């Protein structure tokens, strides 16, 4: 799907104090950009930011970074933050492929992957955020007790993700093929896509993986 360019988005992002620049210089020192040193969680491919913003609101004892590679999408997340008074949320514009250049070994407490691009063609499998090379990158930056939580409505992508996690030697702690009708539904924070797809009757799939 072709993304519509939002006029002035790059300028808005560059001027926002919530968007961190010179990100490779922050490697190993990310908690220093927050008011308090707290466990740090990231969402990769955060879209318009509904999930990460709500997580920051509900969890003031944790720090959050939303990662998005498209300026036209990131700017919408910034708009949502205009009434957010907390100081535990920041954003980065980057491609997840270089994530180990940005975060240090065992620097992250948890990773959220929500409704990632499925890249449905087989030849594009390596671009999926749950391809085994990405699992290896997550292993490097996560704390030993850290977890990856992945949600999607795309069953082929979900099945692929389960296989890739196991191939990368991760442990599947919890797997749900219908999250909203499971015990894990309590406390679940929805993304924009999740609200849309679930309203259409699509089951939401979710996995939790650890080492």
GROMACS .gro file of C-alpha atoms in nm:
model
  211
    1UNK     CA    1   0.000   0.000   0.000
    2UNK     CA    2   0.138   0.338  -0.101
    3UNK     CA    3   0.156   0.582   0.190
    4UNK     CA    4   0.031   0.933   0.131
    5UNK     CA    5   0.299   1.192   0.197
    6UNK     CA    6   0.204   1.439   0.470
    7UNK     CA    7   0.326   1.787   0.386
    8UNK     CA    8   0.567   1.921   0.647
    9UNK     CA    9   0.595   1.593   0.833
   10UNK     CA   10   0.975   1.581   0.821
   11UNK     CA   11   1.000   1.935   0.952
   12UNK     CA   12   0.752   1.862   1.232
   13UNK     CA   13   0.946   1.552   1.334
   14UNK     CA   14   1.278   1.736   1.331
   15UNK     CA   15   1.137   2.010   1.556
   16UNK     CA   16   0.964   1.783   1.809
   17UNK     CA   17   1.136   1.731   2.146
   18UNK     CA   18   0.970   1.389   2.163
   19UNK     CA   19   1.159   1.259   1.859
   20UNK     CA   20   1.518   1.168   1.933
   21UNK     CA   21   1.784   1.259   1.676
   22UNK     CA   22   2.140   1.125   1.639
   23UNK     CA   23   2.013   0.793   1.769
   24UNK     CA   24   2.331   0.587   1.737
   25UNK     CA   25   2.495   0.822   1.987
   26UNK     CA   26   2.235   0.718   2.246
   27UNK     CA   27   2.327   0.350   2.233
   28UNK     CA   28   2.375   0.224   2.589
   29UNK     CA   29   2.244   0.553   2.733
   30UNK     CA   30   1.877   0.560   2.636
   31UNK     CA   31   1.743   0.595   2.989
   32UNK     CA   32   1.936   0.920   3.022
   33UNK     CA   33   1.688   1.093   2.789
   34UNK     CA   34   1.403   1.030   3.032
   35UNK     CA   35   1.322   1.205   3.359
   36UNK     CA   36   1.358   0.878   3.551
   37UNK     CA   37   1.570   0.569   3.492
   38UNK     CA   38   1.311   0.293   3.453
   39UNK     CA   39   1.266  -0.031   3.255
   40UNK     CA   40   1.267   0.054   2.885
   41UNK     CA   41   1.017  -0.092   2.637
   42UNK     CA   42   0.999  -0.040   2.262
   43UNK     CA   43   0.732  -0.086   1.998
   44UNK     CA   44   0.871  -0.153   1.652
   45UNK     CA   45   0.646  -0.031   1.373
   46UNK     CA   46   0.417   0.166   1.601
   47UNK     CA   47   0.196   0.314   1.328
   48UNK     CA   48  -0.004   0.615   1.448
   49UNK     CA   49   0.092   0.555   1.810
   50UNK     CA   50  -0.233   0.462   1.983
   51UNK     CA   51  -0.083   0.155   2.154
   52UNK     CA   52   0.245   0.302   2.275
   53UNK     CA   53   0.075   0.621   2.398
   54UNK     CA   54  -0.178   0.426   2.603
   55UNK     CA   55   0.096   0.200   2.742
   56UNK     CA   56   0.288   0.509   2.856
   57UNK     CA   57  -0.026   0.648   3.021
   58UNK     CA   58  -0.102   0.325   3.204
   59UNK     CA   59   0.257   0.256   3.310
   60UNK     CA   60   0.428   0.570   3.444
   61UNK     CA   61   0.687   0.342   3.611
   62UNK     CA   62   0.820   0.236   3.270
   63UNK     CA   63   0.981   0.422   2.981
   64UNK     CA   64   0.867   0.370   2.622
   65UNK     CA   65   1.009   0.436   2.278
   66UNK     CA   66   0.796   0.410   1.966
   67UNK     CA   67   0.983   0.323   1.647
   68UNK     CA   68   0.843   0.407   1.303
   69UNK     CA   69   1.024   0.440   0.972
   70UNK     CA   70   0.765   0.650   0.786
   71UNK     CA   71   0.755   1.022   0.858
   72UNK     CA   72   0.396   1.052   0.736
   73UNK     CA   73   0.288   0.798   1.001
   74UNK     CA   74   0.510   0.918   1.285
   75UNK     CA   75   0.372   1.270   1.258
   76UNK     CA   76   0.024   1.135   1.334
   77UNK     CA   77   0.156   0.982   1.656
   78UNK     CA   78   0.297   1.320   1.755
   79UNK     CA   79  -0.046   1.475   1.705
   80UNK     CA   80  -0.192   1.222   1.948
   81UNK     CA   81   0.065   1.326   2.210
   82UNK     CA   82  -0.041   1.690   2.222
   83UNK     CA   83  -0.245   1.631   2.540
   84UNK     CA   84  -0.008   1.376   2.693
   85UNK     CA   85   0.150   1.515   3.010
   86UNK     CA   86   0.381   1.225   3.094
   87UNK     CA   87   0.757   1.222   3.044
   88UNK     CA   88   0.806   0.850   2.979
   89UNK     CA   89   0.751   0.840   2.602
   90UNK     CA   90   0.982   0.919   2.311
   91UNK     CA   91   0.995   0.838   1.940
   92UNK     CA   92   1.252   0.735   1.683
   93UNK     CA   93   1.226   0.740   1.304
   94UNK     CA   94   1.433   0.450   1.176
   95UNK     CA   95   1.428   0.113   1.001
   96UNK     CA   96   1.425  -0.182   1.242
   97UNK     CA   97   1.694  -0.360   1.041
   98UNK     CA   98   1.958  -0.145   1.213
   99UNK     CA   99   1.818  -0.184   1.564
  100UNK     CA  100   2.136  -0.334   1.710
  101UNK     CA  101   2.323  -0.021   1.601
  102UNK     CA  102   2.087   0.188   1.813
  103UNK     CA  103   2.030  -0.020   2.129
  104UNK     CA  104   2.300  -0.185   2.335
  105UNK     CA  105   2.321  -0.543   2.459
  106UNK     CA  106   2.049  -0.614   2.719
  107UNK     CA  107   1.931  -0.251   2.715
  108UNK     CA  108   1.561  -0.325   2.650
  109UNK     CA  109   1.312  -0.483   2.891
  110UNK     CA  110   1.047  -0.574   2.634
  111UNK     CA  111   0.957  -0.549   2.266
  112UNK     CA  112   0.610  -0.505   2.115
  113UNK     CA  113   0.536  -0.596   1.754
  114UNK     CA  114   0.182  -0.502   1.656
  115UNK     CA  115   0.022  -0.573   1.319
  116UNK     CA  116   0.354  -0.570   1.137
  117UNK     CA  117   0.365  -0.556   0.758
  118UNK     CA  118   0.308  -0.919   0.647
  119UNK     CA  119   0.519  -0.891   0.330
  120UNK     CA  120   0.305  -1.172   0.180
  121UNK     CA  121   0.533  -1.269  -0.108
  122UNK     CA  122   0.775  -1.551  -0.025
  123UNK     CA  123   1.069  -1.362  -0.171
  124UNK     CA  124   1.012  -1.085   0.085
  125UNK     CA  125   1.008  -1.315   0.391
  126UNK     CA  126   1.336  -1.173   0.520
  127UNK     CA  127   1.173  -0.831   0.555
  128UNK     CA  128   0.915  -0.954   0.807
  129UNK     CA  129   0.982  -0.834   1.162
  130UNK     CA  130   0.941  -1.192   1.285
  131UNK     CA  131   1.193  -1.345   1.045
  132UNK     CA  132   1.464  -1.536   1.234
  133UNK     CA  133   1.731  -1.272   1.171
  134UNK     CA  134   1.512  -1.023   1.356
  135UNK     CA  135   1.461  -1.268   1.642
  136UNK     CA  136   1.842  -1.282   1.670
  137UNK     CA  137   1.858  -0.903   1.683
  138UNK     CA  138   1.592  -0.895   1.954
  139UNK     CA  139   1.790  -1.152   2.150
  140UNK     CA  140   2.089  -0.919   2.148
  141UNK     CA  141   1.917  -0.604   2.277
  142UNK     CA  142   1.672  -0.763   2.523
  143UNK     CA  143   1.750  -0.824   2.886
  144UNK     CA  144   1.774  -1.198   2.970
  145UNK     CA  145   1.426  -1.189   3.124
  146UNK     CA  146   1.284  -0.977   2.842
  147UNK     CA  147   0.994  -1.082   2.621
  148UNK     CA  148   0.867  -1.016   2.271
  149UNK     CA  149   0.490  -0.978   2.236
  150UNK     CA  150   0.351  -1.000   1.883
  151UNK     CA  151  -0.007  -0.940   1.769
  152UNK     CA  152  -0.165  -0.971   1.424
  153UNK     CA  153  -0.487  -1.067   1.251
  154UNK     CA  154  -0.291  -1.227   0.967
  155UNK     CA  155  -0.294  -1.605   1.023
  156UNK     CA  156  -0.025  -1.694   0.764
  157UNK     CA  157   0.208  -1.434   0.918
  158UNK     CA  158   0.129  -1.561   1.266
  159UNK     CA  159   0.206  -1.923   1.173
  160UNK     CA  160   0.527  -1.808   1.004
  161UNK     CA  161   0.622  -1.612   1.317
  162UNK     CA  162   0.571  -1.912   1.542
  163UNK     CA  163   0.798  -2.123   1.322
  164UNK     CA  164   1.066  -1.855   1.301
  165UNK     CA  165   1.067  -1.799   1.678
  166UNK     CA  166   1.123  -2.168   1.742
  167UNK     CA  167   1.390  -2.184   1.469
  168UNK     CA  168   1.570  -1.896   1.642
  169UNK     CA  169   1.555  -2.094   1.969
  170UNK     CA  170   1.300  -1.879   2.149
  171UNK     CA  171   1.048  -2.025   2.394
  172UNK     CA  172   0.679  -1.965   2.324
  173UNK     CA  173   0.525  -1.883   2.662
  174UNK     CA  174   0.177  -1.803   2.545
  175UNK     CA  175   0.005  -1.848   2.209
  176UNK     CA  176  -0.351  -1.736   2.139
  177UNK     CA  177  -0.539  -1.761   1.810
  178UNK     CA  178  -0.827  -1.553   1.944
  179UNK     CA  179  -0.689  -1.306   2.195
  180UNK     CA  180  -1.012  -1.118   2.259
  181UNK     CA  181  -1.187  -1.437   2.371
  182UNK     CA  182  -0.903  -1.559   2.592
  183UNK     CA  183  -0.796  -1.491   2.954
  184UNK     CA  184  -0.521  -1.263   2.817
  185UNK     CA  185  -0.784  -1.020   2.687
  186UNK     CA  186  -0.801  -0.852   3.027
  187UNK     CA  187  -0.580  -0.546   3.025
  188UNK     CA  188  -0.507  -0.574   2.653
  189UNK     CA  189  -0.427  -0.240   2.489
  190UNK     CA  190  -0.551  -0.221   2.132
  191UNK     CA  191  -0.386  -0.060   1.833
  192UNK     CA  192  -0.578   0.126   1.563
  193UNK     CA  193  -0.563  -0.178   1.336
  194UNK     CA  194  -0.668  -0.410   1.615
  195UNK     CA  195  -0.979  -0.208   1.691
  196UNK     CA  196  -1.069  -0.199   1.322
  197UNK     CA  197  -1.011  -0.568   1.249
  198UNK     CA  198  -1.174  -0.697   1.566
  199UNK     CA  199  -1.484  -0.486   1.492
  200UNK     CA  200  -1.506  -0.670   1.160
  201UNK     CA  201  -1.498  -1.003   1.340
  202UNK     CA  202  -1.137  -1.091   1.264
  203UNK     CA  203  -0.973  -1.300   1.540
  204UNK     CA  204  -0.658  -1.144   1.682
  205UNK     CA  205  -0.356  -1.373   1.721
  206UNK     CA  206  -0.095  -1.314   1.989
  207UNK     CA  207   0.229  -1.477   2.102
  208UNK     CA  208   0.465  -1.410   2.389
  209UNK     CA  209   0.822  -1.532   2.343
  210UNK     CA  210   1.124  -1.543   2.574
  211UNK     CA  211   1.465  -1.708   2.582
   0.00000   0.00000   0.00000
